[in-house]
mmCIF file of C-alpha atoms in Angstrom:
data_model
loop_
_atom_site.group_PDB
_atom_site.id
_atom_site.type_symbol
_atom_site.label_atom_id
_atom_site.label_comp_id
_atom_site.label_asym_id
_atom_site.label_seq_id
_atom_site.Cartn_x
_atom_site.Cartn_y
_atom_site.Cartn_z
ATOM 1 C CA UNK A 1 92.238 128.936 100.056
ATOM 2 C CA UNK A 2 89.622 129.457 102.439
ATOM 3 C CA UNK A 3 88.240 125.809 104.153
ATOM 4 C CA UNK A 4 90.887 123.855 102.364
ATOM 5 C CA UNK A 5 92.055 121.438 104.194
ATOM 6 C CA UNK A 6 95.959 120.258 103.873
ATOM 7 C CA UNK A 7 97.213 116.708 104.412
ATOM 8 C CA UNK A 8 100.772 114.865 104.657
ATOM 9 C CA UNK A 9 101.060 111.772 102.646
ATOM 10 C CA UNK A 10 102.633 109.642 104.699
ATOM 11 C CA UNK A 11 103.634 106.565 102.364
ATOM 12 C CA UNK A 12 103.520 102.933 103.034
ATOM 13 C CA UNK A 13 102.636 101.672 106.742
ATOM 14 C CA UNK A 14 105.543 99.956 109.087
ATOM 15 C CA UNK A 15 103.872 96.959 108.376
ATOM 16 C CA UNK A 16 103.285 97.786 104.399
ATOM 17 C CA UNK A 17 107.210 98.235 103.874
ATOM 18 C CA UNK A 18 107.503 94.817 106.135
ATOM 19 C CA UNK A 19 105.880 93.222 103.910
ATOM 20 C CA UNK A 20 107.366 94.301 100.375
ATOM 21 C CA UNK A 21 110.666 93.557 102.527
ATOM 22 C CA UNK A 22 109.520 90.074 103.424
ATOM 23 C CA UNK A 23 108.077 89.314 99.462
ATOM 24 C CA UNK A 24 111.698 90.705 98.017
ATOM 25 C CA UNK A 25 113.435 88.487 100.528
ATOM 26 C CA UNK A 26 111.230 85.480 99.417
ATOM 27 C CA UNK A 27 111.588 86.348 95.796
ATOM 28 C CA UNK A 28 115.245 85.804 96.195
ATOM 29 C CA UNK A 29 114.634 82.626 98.382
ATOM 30 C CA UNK A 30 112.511 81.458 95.550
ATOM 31 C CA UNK A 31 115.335 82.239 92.623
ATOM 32 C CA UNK A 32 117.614 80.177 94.591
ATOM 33 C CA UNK A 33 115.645 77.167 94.662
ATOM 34 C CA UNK A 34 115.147 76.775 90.839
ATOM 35 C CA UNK A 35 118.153 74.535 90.378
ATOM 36 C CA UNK A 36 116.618 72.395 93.600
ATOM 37 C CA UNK A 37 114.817 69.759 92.936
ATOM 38 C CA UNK A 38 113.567 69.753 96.031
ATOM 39 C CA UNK A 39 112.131 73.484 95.784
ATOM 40 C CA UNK A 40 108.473 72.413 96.196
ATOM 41 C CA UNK A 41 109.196 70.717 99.897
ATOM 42 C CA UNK A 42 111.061 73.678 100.891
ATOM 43 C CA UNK A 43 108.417 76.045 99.934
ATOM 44 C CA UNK A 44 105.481 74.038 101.952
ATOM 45 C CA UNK A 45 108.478 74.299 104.834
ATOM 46 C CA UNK A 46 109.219 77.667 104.653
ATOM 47 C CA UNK A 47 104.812 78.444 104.814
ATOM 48 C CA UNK A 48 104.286 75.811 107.871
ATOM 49 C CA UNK A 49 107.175 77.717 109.441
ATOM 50 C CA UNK A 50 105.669 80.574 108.726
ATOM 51 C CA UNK A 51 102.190 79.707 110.121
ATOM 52 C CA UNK A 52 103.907 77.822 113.335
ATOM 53 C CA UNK A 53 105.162 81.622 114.309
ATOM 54 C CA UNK A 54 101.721 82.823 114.172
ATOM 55 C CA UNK A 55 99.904 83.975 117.577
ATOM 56 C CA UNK A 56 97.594 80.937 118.558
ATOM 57 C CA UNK A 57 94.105 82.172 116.832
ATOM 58 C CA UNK A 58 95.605 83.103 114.014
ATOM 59 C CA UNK A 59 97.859 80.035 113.726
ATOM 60 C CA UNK A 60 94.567 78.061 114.625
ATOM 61 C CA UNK A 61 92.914 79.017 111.710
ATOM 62 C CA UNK A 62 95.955 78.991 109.227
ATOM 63 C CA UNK A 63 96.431 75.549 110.106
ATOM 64 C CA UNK A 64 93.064 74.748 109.373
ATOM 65 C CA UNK A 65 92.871 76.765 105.981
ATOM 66 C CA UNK A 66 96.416 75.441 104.634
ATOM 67 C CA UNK A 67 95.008 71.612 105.404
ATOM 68 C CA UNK A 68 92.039 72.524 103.438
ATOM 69 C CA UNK A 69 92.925 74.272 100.952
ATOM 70 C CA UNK A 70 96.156 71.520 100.378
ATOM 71 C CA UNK A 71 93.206 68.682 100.567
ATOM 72 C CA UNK A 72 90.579 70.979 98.072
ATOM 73 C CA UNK A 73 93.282 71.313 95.388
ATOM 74 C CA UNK A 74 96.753 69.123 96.237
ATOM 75 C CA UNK A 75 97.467 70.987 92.118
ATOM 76 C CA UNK A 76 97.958 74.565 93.917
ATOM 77 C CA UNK A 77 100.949 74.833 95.269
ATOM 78 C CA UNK A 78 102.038 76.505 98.916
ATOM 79 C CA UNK A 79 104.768 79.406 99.405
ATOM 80 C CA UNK A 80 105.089 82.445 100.759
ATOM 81 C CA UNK A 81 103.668 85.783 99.345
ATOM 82 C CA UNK A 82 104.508 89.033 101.052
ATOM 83 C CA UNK A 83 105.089 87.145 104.280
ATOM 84 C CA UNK A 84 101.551 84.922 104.401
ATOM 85 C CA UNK A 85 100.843 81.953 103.329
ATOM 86 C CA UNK A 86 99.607 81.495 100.008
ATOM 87 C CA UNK A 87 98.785 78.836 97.201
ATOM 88 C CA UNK A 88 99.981 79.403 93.313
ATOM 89 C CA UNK A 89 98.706 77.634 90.318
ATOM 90 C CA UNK A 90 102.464 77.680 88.051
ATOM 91 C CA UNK A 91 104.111 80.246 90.167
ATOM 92 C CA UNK A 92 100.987 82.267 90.469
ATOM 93 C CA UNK A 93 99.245 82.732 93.666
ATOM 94 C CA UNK A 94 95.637 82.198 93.421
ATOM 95 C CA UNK A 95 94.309 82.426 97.003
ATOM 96 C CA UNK A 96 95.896 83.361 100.291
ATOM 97 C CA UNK A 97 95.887 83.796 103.852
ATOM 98 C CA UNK A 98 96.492 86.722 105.911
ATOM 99 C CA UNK A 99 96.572 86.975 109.948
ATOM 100 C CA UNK A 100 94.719 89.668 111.376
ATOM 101 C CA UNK A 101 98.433 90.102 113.339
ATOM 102 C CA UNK A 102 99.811 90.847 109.905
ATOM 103 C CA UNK A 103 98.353 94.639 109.461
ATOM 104 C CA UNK A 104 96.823 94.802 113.006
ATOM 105 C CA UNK A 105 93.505 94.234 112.113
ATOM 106 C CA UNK A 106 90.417 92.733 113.999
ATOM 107 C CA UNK A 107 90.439 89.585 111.848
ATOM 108 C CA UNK A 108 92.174 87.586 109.105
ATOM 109 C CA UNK A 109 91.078 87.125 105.663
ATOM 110 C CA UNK A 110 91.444 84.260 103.137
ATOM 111 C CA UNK A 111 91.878 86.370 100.107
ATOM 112 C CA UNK A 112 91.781 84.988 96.412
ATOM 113 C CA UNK A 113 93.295 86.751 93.287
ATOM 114 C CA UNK A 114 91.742 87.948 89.908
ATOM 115 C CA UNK A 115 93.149 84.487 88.558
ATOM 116 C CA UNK A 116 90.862 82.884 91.215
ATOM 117 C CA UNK A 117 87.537 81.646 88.938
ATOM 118 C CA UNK A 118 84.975 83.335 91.658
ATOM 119 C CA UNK A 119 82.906 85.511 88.594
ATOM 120 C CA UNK A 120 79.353 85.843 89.512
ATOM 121 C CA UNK A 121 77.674 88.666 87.708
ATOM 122 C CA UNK A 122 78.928 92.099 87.614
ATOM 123 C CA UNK A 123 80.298 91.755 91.534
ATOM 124 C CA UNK A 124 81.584 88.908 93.113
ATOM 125 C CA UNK A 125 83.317 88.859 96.560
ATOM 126 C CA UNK A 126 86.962 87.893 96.558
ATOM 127 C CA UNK A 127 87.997 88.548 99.906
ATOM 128 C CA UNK A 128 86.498 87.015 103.166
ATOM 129 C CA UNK A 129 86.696 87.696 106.601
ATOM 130 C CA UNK A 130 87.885 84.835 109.143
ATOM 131 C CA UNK A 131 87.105 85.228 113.204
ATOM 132 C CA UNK A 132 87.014 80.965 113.664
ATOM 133 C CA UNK A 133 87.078 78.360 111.240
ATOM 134 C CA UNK A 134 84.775 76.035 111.840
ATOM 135 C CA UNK A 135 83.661 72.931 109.623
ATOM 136 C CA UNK A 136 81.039 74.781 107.937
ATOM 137 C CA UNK A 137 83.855 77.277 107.203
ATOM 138 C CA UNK A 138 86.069 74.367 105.775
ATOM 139 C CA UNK A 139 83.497 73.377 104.030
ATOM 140 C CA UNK A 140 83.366 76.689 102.456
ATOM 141 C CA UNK A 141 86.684 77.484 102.010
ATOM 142 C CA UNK A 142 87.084 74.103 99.959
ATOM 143 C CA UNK A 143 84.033 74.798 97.737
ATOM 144 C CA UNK A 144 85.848 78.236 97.017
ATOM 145 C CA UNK A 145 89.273 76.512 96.211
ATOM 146 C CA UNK A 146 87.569 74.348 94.059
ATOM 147 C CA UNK A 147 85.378 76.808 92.416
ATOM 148 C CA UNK A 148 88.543 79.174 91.900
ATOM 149 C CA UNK A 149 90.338 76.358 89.709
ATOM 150 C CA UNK A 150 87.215 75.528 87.200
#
């Protein structure tokens, strides 16, 4: 046909397959641990491990999020969730973080799922941007965290 355009699909990113490689391996990890009673300590581990491999802005501003987040709401728990850091509410991940390293973008995001309590009208943001976190940013990231629990 005449001005039709063709295109190749090309499937999941390098860093898209990465990832659903890194969230089967941790799914496993996480079956292990069931019968430990130590699973919850080993979970936190496994995310400040995680977050310690980060490049330094990145790991700057993990650190930062997973203290405040961890302080906002000690009831959500930390693990691992395709690879980033995230923060479940009975096994269920509720808000996260993701390096801009992690799909080579210009910045990170703290990202929060639909079981996240952020409603506001018809449209509500549920994904934010992160270039520094600064104490107003703490600030907001813990009135989020607590907001996404009510």
């Amino acid at each position: 046909m005449a001005g039709t355009e063709t295109t190749t699909h090309e499937g999941f990113s390098a860093e898209e397959r990465a990832a659903m490689k890194e969230h089967a391996r941790e799914l496993k990890q996480e079956a292990r641990r069931r019968s430990t009673a130590d699973k919850a300590a080993e979970a936190e581990r496994d995310v400040l491990a995680k977050i310690a491999g980060m490049r330094d802005s990145d790991r700057n501003m993990a650190e930062r999020v997973h203290a405040v987040v961890t302080a906002a709401a000690p009831g959500l728990a930390p693990k691992l969730w395709y690879g980033m850091p995230a923060y479940a509410l009975d096994g269920k991940v509720v808000c996260y973080f993701q390096s801009a390293e992690k799909f080579t973008s210009r910045y990170a995001t703290l990202g929060f799922s639909d079981l996240a309590r952020l409603d506001d009208g018809a449209m509500w943001p549920a994904v934010f941007a992160l270039t520094e976190v600064t104490p107003e940013v703490e600030t907001r990231i813990a009135a989020l965290v607590g907001q996404s629990l009510n």
